[in-house]
Amino acid sequence: MRKLLLAAAAALLMGSGAYADTIKVGVVGPFSGPFALQGKNFKAGIDAYMATNGNKVGDNTVEIIYRDLPAADPAQSKSLAQELVVKEKVQYLAGFYFTPDAMAVTPILKQANTPLVVMNAATSAIVTKSPLVVRTSFTTWQTSTPMAKVAFDKGVKKIISVVSDYGPGVDAENAFKAGFEKAGGEVVEAIRMPLATNDFSPIMQRIKDSGAQGVFAFLPSGPTTLGFVKAYNENGLKGANIQLFAPGDLTQESDLPALGDAALGMLTTFHYAVSHDSPENKAFVEAAGKAIGNPAELTFPAVGAYDGMHVIYKMIEATGDKQDAQKAVDAVKGLTWTSPRGPVSIDPESRHITQNIYLREVAKGDDGKFINKEIQTFEKQGDPGLAAVK
Ligand code: PHB
């Protein structure tokens, strides 16, 4: 009898929330297929954050539940998110490498009472689709705008632009064109390639034939970017004095050894370089390098995920085990911290990350390994794309 009473009392206490809870975070990303390395970097960033900060926020234990989404597949993305919310009862959704996958989830957030922390997808409009979206990565407007000025200042006046034909590509094209024309340059031709393009020789011929002095390019990081930069290097464009300008998606660190000496000197603009010189980044690279196993595989989605976890921990601090998505999001508006990438904050209006964008040059570091060497800083960049999508 006494035992029974004790059990009943314990059950009551649990029901009243007197015991600590497990708070689940559902993370969707490419963990298999051609983009698996990008998903592996999400996981490395998350593991590094939790190894450094523990898996508890107050009394609550944080648990990550991963779902694999190998390619841009909005229908599958939405059904994975629904399953995470309904069956797994996750309190947060996070990750999302490709824009269409993040976009597909925004309509369910309100009813699910769940914030979405975007750790990569980089089309400006995503944050406008729901007040429950916060982004800790970058936008292609943010990374491409400074490149327009850099290209013009290098003396290039006529450029051909080449992008993948979907959200972040179209944003990158518009951003570069706006900045380059404002500086006084001309975009002589704008090519949009299907996302699945993997033979770039015909494109290289069109670039040569265009009469442009330079090419601006954006493709999503992965086998696509490696193939594109290799084709640029192997088709004599450099010899023809057609310089390549791009956001840093095209020179992610994990691809540099495969690009080799041909990429030396290539200029890109981006929010994060693994070689960024700061104590916060040293600690991050050590922890994330351990988490990923082979530190040569570390690249930018890891930092988007690491900072995404920082934001989620702050949300949990504010709301604990009470599921209140709006309160959680409100708690991180204006949040400021020092990320491994440098000083950052969450813009209270857009809920997108304000950060430095760096001009980098592919170089060899002290140990002979290829790096993106930061050579100039564009400080505290917001997202110029938000004005454009309004
Ligand atoms: C995107 O789909 O938003 C995306 C993916 C990879 C990138 C940049 C943007 O490198």
Short mmCIF file of C-alpha atoms and ligand atoms in Angstrom, two decimals, residues 38 97-100 120-123 126 138 140 166 168 218-221 249 270 300, ligand 1:
data_model
loop_
_atom_site.label_atom_id
_atom_site.label_comp_id
_atom_site.label_asym_id
_atom_site.label_seq_id
_atom_site.Cartn_x
_atom_site.Cartn_y
_atom_site.Cartn_z
CA GLN A 38 27.69 19.56 -45.20
CA TYR A 97 20.98 23.29 -45.66
CA PHE A 98 18.96 24.14 -48.79
CA THR A 99 16.59 27.10 -49.14
CA PRO A 100 13.59 25.15 -50.56
CA ASN A 120 22.48 27.37 -43.39
CA ALA A 121 19.75 28.15 -45.98
CA ALA A 122 20.69 31.58 -47.33
CA THR A 123 17.86 33.15 -49.34
CA ILE A 126 13.13 32.89 -45.54
CA PHE A 138 24.31 34.23 -43.79
CA THR A 140 23.89 35.47 -50.41
CA TYR A 166 17.06 28.90 -57.32
CA PRO A 168 20.13 31.94 -53.14
CA PHE A 218 27.37 31.38 -56.96
CA LEU A 219 26.51 27.70 -56.50
CA PRO A 220 25.63 25.90 -53.26
CA SER A 221 28.73 24.42 -51.60
CA ASP A 249 30.70 28.96 -50.91
CA PHE A 270 32.23 35.24 -46.74
CA PHE A 300 31.21 26.77 -42.71
C1 PHB B 1 20.81 27.41 -49.91
O1 PHB B 1 20.17 26.53 -50.53
O2 PHB B 1 20.23 28.36 -49.35
C2 PHB B 1 22.30 27.34 -49.88
C3 PHB B 1 22.97 26.11 -49.88
C4 PHB B 1 24.37 26.09 -49.88
C5 PHB B 1 25.08 27.27 -49.89
C6 PHB B 1 24.43 28.49 -49.88
C7 PHB B 1 23.04 28.53 -49.87
O3 PHB B 1 26.44 27.23 -49.94
#
